[in-house]
PDB file of C-alpha atoms and ligand atoms in Angstrom:
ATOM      1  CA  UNK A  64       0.000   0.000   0.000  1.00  0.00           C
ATOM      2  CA  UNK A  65       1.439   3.798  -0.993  1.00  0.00           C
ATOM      3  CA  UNK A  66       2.665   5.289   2.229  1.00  0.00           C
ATOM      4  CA  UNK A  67       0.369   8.721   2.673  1.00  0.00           C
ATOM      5  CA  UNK A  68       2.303  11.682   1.380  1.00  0.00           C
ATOM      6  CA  UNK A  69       2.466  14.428   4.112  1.00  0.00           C
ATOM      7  CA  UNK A  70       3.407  18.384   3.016  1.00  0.00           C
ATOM      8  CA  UNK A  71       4.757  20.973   5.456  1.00  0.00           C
ATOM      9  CA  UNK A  72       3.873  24.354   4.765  1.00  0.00           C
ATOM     10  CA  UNK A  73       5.064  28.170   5.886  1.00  0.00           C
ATOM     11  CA  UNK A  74       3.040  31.244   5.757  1.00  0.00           C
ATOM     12  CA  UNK A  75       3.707  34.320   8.141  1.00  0.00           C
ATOM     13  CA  UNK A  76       5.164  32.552  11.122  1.00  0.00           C
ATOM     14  CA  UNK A  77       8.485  32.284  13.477  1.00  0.00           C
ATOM     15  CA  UNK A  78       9.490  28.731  12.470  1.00  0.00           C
ATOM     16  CA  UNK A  79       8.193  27.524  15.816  1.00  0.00           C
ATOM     17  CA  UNK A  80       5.969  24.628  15.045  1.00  0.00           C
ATOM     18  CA  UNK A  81       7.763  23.187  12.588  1.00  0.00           C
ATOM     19  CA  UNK A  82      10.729  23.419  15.537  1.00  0.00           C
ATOM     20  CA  UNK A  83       8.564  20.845  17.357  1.00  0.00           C
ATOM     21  CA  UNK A  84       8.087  18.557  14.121  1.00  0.00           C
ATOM     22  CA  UNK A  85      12.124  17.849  14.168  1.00  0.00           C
ATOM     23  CA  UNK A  86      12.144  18.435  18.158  1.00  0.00           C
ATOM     24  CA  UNK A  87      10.335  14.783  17.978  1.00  0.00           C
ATOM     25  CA  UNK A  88      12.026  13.420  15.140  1.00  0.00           C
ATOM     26  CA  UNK A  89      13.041  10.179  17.895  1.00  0.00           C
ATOM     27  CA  UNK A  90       9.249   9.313  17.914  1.00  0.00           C
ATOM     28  CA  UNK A  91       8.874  10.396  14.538  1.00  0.00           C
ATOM     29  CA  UNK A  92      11.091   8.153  13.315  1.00  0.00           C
ATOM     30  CA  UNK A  93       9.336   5.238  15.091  1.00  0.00           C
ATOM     31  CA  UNK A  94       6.177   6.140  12.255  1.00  0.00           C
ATOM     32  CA  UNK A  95       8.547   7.682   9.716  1.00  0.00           C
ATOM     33  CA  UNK A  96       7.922   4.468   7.745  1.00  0.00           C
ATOM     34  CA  UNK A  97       4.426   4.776   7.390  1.00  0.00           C
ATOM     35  CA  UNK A  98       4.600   8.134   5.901  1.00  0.00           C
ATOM     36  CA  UNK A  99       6.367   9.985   3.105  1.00  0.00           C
ATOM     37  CA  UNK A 100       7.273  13.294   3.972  1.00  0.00           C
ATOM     38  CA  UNK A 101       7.263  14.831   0.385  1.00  0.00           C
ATOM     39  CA  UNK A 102       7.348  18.580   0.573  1.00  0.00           C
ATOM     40  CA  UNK A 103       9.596  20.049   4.093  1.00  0.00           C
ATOM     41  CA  UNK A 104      11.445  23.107   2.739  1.00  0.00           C
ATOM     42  CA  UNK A 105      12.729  23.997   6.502  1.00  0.00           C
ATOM     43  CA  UNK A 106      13.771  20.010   7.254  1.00  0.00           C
ATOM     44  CA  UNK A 107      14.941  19.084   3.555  1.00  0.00           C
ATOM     45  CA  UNK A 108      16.069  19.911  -0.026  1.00  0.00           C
ATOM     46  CA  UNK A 109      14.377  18.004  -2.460  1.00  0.00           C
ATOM     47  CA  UNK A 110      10.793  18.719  -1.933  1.00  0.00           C
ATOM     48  CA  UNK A 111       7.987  17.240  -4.649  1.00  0.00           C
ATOM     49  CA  UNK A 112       4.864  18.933  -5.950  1.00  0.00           C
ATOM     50  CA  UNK A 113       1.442  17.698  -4.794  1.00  0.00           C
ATOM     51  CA  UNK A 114      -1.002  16.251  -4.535  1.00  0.00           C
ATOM     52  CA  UNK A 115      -0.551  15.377  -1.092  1.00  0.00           C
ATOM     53  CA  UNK A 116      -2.916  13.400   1.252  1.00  0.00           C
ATOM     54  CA  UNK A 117      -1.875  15.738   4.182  1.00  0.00           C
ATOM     55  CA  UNK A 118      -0.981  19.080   4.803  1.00  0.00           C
ATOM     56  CA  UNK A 119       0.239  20.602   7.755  1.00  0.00           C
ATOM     57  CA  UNK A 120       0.177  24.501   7.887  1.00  0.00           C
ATOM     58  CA  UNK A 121       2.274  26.547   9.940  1.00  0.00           C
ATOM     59  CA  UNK A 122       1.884  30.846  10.103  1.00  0.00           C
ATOM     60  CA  UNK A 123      -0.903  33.651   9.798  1.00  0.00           C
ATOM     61  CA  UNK A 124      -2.081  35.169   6.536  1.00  0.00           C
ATOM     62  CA  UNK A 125      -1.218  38.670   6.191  1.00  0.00           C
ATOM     63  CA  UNK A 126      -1.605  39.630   2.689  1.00  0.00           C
ATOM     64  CA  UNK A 127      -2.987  39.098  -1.320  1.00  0.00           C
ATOM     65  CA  UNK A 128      -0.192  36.693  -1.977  1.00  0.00           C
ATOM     66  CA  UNK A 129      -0.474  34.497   0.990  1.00  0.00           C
ATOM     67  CA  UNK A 130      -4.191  34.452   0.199  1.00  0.00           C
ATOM     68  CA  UNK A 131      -3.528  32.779  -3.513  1.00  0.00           C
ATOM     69  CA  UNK A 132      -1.136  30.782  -2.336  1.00  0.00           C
ATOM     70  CA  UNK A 133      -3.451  28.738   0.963  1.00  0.00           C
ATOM     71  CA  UNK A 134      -6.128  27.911  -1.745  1.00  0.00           C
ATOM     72  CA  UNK A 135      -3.606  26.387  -4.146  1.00  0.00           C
ATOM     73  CA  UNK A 136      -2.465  24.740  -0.771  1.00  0.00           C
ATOM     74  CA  UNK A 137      -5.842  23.465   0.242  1.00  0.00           C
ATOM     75  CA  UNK A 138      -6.612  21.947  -3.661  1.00  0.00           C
ATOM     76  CA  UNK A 139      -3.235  20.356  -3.239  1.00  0.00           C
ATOM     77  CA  UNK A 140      -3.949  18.589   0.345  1.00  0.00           C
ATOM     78  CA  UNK A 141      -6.560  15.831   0.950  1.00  0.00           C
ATOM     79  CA  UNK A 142      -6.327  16.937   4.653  1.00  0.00           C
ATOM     80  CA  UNK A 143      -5.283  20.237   6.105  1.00  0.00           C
ATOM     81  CA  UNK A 144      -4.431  20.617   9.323  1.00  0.00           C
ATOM     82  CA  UNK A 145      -3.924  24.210  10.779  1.00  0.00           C
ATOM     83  CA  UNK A 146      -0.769  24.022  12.889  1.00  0.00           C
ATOM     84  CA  UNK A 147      -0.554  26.491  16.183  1.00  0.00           C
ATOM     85  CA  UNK A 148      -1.359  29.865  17.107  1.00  0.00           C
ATOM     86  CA  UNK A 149      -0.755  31.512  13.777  1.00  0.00           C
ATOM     87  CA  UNK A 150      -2.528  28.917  11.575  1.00  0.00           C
ATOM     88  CA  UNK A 151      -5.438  28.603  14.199  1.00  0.00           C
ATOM     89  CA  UNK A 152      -5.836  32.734  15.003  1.00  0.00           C
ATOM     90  CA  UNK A 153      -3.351  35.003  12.828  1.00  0.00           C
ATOM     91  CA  UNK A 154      -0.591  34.364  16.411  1.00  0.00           C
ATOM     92  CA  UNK A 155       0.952  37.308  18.040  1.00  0.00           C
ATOM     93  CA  UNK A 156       1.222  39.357  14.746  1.00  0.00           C
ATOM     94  CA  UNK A 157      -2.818  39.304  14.334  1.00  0.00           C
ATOM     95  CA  UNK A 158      -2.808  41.774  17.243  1.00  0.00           C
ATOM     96  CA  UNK A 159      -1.847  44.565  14.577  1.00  0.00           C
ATOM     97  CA  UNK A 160      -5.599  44.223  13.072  1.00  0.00           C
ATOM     98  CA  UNK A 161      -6.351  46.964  16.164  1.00  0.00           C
ATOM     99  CA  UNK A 162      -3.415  49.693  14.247  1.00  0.00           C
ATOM    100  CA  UNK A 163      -4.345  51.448  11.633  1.00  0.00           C
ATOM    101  CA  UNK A 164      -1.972  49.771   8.822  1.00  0.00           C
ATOM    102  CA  UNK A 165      -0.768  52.545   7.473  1.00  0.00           C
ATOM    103  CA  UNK A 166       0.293  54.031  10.410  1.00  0.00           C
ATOM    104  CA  UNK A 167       2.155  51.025  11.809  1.00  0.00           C
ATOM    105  CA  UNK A 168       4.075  49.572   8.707  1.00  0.00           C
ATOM    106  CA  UNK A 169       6.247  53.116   8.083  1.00  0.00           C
ATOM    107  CA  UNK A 170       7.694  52.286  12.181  1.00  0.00           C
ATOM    108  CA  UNK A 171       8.810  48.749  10.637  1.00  0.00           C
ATOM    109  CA  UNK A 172       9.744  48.556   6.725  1.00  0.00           C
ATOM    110  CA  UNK A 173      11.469  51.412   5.206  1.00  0.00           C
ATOM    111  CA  UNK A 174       9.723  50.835   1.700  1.00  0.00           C
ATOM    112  CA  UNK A 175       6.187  50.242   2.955  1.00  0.00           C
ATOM    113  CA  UNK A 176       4.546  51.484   0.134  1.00  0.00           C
ATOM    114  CA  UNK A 177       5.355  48.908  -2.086  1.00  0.00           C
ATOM    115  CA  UNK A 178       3.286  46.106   0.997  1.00  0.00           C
ATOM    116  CA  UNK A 179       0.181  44.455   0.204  1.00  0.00           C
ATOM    117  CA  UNK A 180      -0.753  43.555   3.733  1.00  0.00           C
ATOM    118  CA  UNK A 181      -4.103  42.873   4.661  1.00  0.00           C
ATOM    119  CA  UNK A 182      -5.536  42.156   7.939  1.00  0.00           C
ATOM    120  CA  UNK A 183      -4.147  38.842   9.840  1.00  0.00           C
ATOM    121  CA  UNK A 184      -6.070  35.851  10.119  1.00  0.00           C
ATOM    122  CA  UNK A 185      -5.874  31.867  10.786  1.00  0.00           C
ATOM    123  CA  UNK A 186      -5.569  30.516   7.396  1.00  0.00           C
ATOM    124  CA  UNK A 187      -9.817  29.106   8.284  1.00  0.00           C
ATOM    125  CA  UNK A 188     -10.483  32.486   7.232  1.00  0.00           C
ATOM    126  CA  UNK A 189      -9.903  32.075   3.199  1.00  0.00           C
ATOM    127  CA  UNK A 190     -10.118  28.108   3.240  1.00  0.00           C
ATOM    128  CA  UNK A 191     -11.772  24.710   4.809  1.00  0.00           C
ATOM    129  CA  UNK A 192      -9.503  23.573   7.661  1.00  0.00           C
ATOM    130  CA  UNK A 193      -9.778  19.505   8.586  1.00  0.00           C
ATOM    131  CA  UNK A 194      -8.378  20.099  11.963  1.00  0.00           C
ATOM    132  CA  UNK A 195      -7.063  22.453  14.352  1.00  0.00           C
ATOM    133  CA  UNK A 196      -4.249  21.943  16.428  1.00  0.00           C
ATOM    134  CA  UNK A 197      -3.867  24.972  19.088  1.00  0.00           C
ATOM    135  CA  UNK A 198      -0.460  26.399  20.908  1.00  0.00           C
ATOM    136  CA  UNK A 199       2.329  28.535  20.524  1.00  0.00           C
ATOM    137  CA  UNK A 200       4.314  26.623  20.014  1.00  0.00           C
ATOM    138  CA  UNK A 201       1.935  23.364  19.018  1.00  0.00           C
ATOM    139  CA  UNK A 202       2.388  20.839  22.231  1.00  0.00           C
ATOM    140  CA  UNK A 203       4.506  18.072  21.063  1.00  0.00           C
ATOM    141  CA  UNK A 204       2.553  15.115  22.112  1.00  0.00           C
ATOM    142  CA  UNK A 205      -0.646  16.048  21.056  1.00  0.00           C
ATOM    143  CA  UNK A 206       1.167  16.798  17.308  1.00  0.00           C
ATOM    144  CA  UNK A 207       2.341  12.977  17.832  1.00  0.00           C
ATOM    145  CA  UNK A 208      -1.390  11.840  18.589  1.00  0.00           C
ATOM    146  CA  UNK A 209      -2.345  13.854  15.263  1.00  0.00           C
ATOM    147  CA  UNK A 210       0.136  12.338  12.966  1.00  0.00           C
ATOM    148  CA  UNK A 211      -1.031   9.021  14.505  1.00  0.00           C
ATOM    149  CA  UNK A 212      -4.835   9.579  14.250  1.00  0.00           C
ATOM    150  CA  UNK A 213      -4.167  10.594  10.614  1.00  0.00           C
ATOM    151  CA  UNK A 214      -2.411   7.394   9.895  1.00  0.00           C
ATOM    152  CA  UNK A 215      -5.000   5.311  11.338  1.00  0.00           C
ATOM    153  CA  UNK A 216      -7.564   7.351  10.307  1.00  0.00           C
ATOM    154  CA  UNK A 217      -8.806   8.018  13.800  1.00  0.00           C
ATOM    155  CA  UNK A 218      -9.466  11.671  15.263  1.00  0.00           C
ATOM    156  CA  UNK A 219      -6.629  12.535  17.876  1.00  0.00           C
ATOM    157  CA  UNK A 220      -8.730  13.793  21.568  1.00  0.00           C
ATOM    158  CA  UNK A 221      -8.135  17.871  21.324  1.00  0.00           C
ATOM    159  CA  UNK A 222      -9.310  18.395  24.836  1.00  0.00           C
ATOM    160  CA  UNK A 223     -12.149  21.094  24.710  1.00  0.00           C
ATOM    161  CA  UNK A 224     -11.780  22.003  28.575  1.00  0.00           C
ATOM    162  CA  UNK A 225      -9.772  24.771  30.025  1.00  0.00           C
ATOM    163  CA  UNK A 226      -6.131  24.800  30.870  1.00  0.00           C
ATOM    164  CA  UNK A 227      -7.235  25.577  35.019  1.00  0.00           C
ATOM    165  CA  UNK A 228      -8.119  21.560  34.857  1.00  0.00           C
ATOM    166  CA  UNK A 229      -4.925  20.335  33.488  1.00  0.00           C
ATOM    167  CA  UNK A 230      -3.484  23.456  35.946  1.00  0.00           C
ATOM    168  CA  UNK A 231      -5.329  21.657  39.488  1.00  0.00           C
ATOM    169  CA  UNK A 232      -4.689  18.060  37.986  1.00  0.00           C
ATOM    170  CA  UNK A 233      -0.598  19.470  38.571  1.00  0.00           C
ATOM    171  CA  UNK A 234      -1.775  20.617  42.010  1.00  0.00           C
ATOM    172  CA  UNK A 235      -0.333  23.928  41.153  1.00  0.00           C
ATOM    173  CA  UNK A 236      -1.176  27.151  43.498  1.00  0.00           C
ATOM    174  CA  UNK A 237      -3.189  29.045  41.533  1.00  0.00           C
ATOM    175  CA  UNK A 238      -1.637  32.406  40.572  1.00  0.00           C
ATOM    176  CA  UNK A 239      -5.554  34.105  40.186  1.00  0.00           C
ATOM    177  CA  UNK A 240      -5.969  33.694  43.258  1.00  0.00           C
ATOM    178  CA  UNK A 241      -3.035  35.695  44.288  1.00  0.00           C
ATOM    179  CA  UNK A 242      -4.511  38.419  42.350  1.00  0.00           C
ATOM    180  CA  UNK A 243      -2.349  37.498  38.824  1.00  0.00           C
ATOM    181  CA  UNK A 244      -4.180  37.806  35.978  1.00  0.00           C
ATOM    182  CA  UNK A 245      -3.958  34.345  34.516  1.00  0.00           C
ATOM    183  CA  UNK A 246      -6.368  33.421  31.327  1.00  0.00           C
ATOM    184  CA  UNK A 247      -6.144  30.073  32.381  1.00  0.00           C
ATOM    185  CA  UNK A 248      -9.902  29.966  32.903  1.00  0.00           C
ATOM    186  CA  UNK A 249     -10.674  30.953  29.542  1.00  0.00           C
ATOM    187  CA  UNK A 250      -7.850  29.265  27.678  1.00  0.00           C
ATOM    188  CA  UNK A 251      -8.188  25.612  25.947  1.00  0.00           C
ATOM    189  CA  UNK A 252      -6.365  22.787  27.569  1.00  0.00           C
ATOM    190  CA  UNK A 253      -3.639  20.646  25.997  1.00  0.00           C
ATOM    191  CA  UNK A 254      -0.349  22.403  27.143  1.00  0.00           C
ATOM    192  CA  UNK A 255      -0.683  20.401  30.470  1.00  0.00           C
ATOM    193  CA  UNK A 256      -1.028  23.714  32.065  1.00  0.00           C
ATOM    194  CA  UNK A 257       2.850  24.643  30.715  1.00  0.00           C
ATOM    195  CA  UNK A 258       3.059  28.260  31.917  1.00  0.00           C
ATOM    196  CA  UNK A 259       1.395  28.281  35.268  1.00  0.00           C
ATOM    197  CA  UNK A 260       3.213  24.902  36.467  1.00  0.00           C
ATOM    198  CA  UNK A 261       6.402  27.139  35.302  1.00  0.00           C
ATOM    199  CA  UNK A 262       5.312  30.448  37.488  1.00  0.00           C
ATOM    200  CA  UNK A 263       4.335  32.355  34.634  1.00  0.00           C
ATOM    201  CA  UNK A 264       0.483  33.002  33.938  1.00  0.00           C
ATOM    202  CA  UNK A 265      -1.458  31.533  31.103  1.00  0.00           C
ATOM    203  CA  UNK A 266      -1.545  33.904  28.180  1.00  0.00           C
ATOM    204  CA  UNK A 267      -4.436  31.638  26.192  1.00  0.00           C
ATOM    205  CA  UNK A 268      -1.806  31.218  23.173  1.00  0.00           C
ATOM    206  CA  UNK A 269      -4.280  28.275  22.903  1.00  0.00           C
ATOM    207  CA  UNK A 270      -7.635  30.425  22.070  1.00  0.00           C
ATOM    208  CA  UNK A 271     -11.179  29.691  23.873  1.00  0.00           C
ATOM    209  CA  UNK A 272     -11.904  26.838  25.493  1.00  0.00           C
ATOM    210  CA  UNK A 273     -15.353  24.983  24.508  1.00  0.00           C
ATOM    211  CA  UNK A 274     -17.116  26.172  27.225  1.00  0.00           C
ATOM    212  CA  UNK A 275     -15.386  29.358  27.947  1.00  0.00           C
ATOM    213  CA  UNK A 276     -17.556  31.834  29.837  1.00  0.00           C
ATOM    214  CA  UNK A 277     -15.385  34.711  28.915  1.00  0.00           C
ATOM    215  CA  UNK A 278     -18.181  37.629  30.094  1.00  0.00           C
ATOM    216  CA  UNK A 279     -17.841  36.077  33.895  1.00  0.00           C
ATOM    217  CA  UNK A 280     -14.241  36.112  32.895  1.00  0.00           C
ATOM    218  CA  UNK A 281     -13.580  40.024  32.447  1.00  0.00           C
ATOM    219  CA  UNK A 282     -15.907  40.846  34.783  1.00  0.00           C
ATOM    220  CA  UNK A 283     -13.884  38.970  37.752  1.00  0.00           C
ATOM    221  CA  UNK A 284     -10.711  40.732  35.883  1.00  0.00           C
ATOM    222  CA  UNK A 285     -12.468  44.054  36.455  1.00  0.00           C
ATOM    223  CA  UNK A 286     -13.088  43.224  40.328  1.00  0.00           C
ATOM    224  CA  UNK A 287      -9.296  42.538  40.276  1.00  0.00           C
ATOM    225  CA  UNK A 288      -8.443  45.954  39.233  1.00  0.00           C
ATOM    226  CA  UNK A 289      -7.303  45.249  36.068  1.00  0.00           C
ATOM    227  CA  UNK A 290      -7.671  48.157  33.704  1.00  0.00           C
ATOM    228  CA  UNK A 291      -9.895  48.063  30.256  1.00  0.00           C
ATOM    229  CA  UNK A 292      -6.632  48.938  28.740  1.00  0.00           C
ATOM    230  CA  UNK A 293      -4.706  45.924  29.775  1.00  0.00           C
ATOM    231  CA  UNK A 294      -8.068  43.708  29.531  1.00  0.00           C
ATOM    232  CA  UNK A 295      -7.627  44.159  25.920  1.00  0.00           C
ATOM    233  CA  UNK A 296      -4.144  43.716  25.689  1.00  0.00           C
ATOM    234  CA  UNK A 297      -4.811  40.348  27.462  1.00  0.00           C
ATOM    235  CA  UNK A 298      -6.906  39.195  24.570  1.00  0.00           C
ATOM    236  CA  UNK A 299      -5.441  40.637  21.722  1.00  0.00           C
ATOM    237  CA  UNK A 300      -2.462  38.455  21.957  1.00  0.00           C
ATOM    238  CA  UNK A 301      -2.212  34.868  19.845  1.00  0.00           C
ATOM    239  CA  UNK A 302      -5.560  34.280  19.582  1.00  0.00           C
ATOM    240  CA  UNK A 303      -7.249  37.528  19.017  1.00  0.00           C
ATOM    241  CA  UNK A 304      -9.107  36.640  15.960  1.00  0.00           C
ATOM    242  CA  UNK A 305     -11.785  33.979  17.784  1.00  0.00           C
ATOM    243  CA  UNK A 306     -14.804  35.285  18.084  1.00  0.00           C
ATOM    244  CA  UNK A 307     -15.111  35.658  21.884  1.00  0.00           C
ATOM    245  CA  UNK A 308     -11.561  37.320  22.323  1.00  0.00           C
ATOM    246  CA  UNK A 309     -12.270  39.477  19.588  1.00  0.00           C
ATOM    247  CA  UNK A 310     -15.476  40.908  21.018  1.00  0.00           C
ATOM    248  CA  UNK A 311     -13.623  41.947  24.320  1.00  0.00           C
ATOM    249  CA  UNK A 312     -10.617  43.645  22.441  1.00  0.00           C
ATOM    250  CA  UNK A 313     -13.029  45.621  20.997  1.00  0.00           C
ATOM    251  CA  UNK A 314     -15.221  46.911  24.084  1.00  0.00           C
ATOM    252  CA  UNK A 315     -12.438  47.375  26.106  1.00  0.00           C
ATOM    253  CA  UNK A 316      -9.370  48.087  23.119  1.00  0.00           C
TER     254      UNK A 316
HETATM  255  S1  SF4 B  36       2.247  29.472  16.754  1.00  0.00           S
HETATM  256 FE1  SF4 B  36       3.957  30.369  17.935  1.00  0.00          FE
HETATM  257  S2  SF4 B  36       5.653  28.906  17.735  1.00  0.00           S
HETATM  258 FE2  SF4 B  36       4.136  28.418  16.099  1.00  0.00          FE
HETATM  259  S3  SF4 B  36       4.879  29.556  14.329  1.00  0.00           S
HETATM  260 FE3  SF4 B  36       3.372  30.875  15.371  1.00  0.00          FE
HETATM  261  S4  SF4 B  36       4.615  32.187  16.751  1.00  0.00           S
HETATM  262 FE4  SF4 B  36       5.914  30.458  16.113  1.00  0.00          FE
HETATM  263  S1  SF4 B  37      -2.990  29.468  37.840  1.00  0.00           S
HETATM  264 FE1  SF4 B  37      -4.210  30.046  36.039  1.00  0.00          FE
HETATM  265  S2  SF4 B  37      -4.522  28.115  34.956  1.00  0.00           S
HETATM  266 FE2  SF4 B  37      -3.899  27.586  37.024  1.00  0.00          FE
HETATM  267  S3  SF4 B  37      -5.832  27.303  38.148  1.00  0.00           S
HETATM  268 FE3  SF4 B  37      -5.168  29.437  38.464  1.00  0.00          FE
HETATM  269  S4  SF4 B  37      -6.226  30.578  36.858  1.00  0.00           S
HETATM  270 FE4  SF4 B  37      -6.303  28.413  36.264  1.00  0.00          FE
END
């Protein structure tokens, strides 16, 4: 039987994700025989036009080119598979869609005028995405459990809860409660609660949880003390394009 042929794919991004492909290359290689890696520009030279059965897309979509080039992308890939926080949401650079463009891109490129930028969204904004896999970077497990579920043509278990249960499972102290503003109650599990268990809170590089109840959410963040101006910065980090974060950034932004 043909081994599935599996394309990796850049758009606006920091490398990140495809980091964790080759930072699991040991278990990789354990299931490297049942797939052919065809098309890697970052991990390899000789890469091979599609049609592949899977692609995996890493980085944000940020302008007219990048727009033509995710639907040739999706009518090249059986599967597509929106890799971390900038396939998923637009990532950290999405939280530009608040700046006026014009203003903003003379502070960074010298010959701005010659840009085509447009605003910056998850690559589900111009195409039909199979699956979403969330983080910044994209947890290396649950990438393993993908790739797997793919090959046996299973679904991998995304966990739709928030990261404060994987957080209490760790038996953490919860930073909250010490009057930190952590969006861990908002956030989507599958990190294994990463940041908090490390002293640092949750930032929701994930986007919403399922059953986020993000209203309750800023209004506890308000009772904190926590000014509008911050509440918005809060949200208009990696995942500022879903819905729910979106609609805070712009009451409070
Ligand atoms: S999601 Fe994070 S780690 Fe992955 S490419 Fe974007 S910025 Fe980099
Ligand atoms: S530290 Fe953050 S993630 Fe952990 S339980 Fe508290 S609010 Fe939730």
């Amino acid at each position: 039987m043909a081994k599935p042929k599996v394309a990796i794919f850049k758009f606006a991004s920091c490398g990140g994700c495809q980091l964790q492909l080759l930072n699991i290359e040991d278990k990789l290689l354990d299931i490297i025989g049942a797939i052919d890696i065809v098309y890697f520009p970052m991990g390899k030279s000789e890469n091979l036009e599609g049609p592949y059965d899977v692609g995996l897309v890493e980085g944000a979509i940020t302008c007219a080119e990048e727009i033509e080039r995710i639907k040739k992308v999706r009518a090249s890939c059986r599967i597509l598979v929106a890799l971390g926080a900038c396939a998923c949401y637009g990532g950290i650079q999405s939280s530009r869609n608040w700046m006026p463009q014009r203003e903003l891109e003379p502070k960074v490129y010298e010959h701005w005028e010659a840009l085509s930028s447009t605003k910056c969204f998850g690559i589900d904004e111009y195409v039909p995405v199979d699956l979403h896999l969330h983080g910044c970077p994209v947890d290396r497990e649950e990438l393993l459990e993908v790739i797997k579920g793919l090959l046996m043509g299973t679904r991998a278990y995304l966990r739709p809860h928030s990261v404060c249960m994987e957080c209490k499972l760790r038996e953490n102290e919860c930073l909250f409660l010490k009057g930190i503003p952590c969006m861990g109650p908002v956030a989507r599990a599958g990190c294994g609660a990463v940041c908090p268990s490390n002293g640092a809170p949750c930032s929701a590089c994930r986007g919403p949880a399922n059953d986020a109840n993000v209203e309750s959410f800023v209004e506890s963040l308000k009772e904190m003390g926590i000014p509008d101006e911050q509440i918005a910065r809060m949200f208009r980090r990696d995942a500022s394009t879903a819905k729910p974060f979106a609609k805070v950034v712009s009451m409070y932004g």
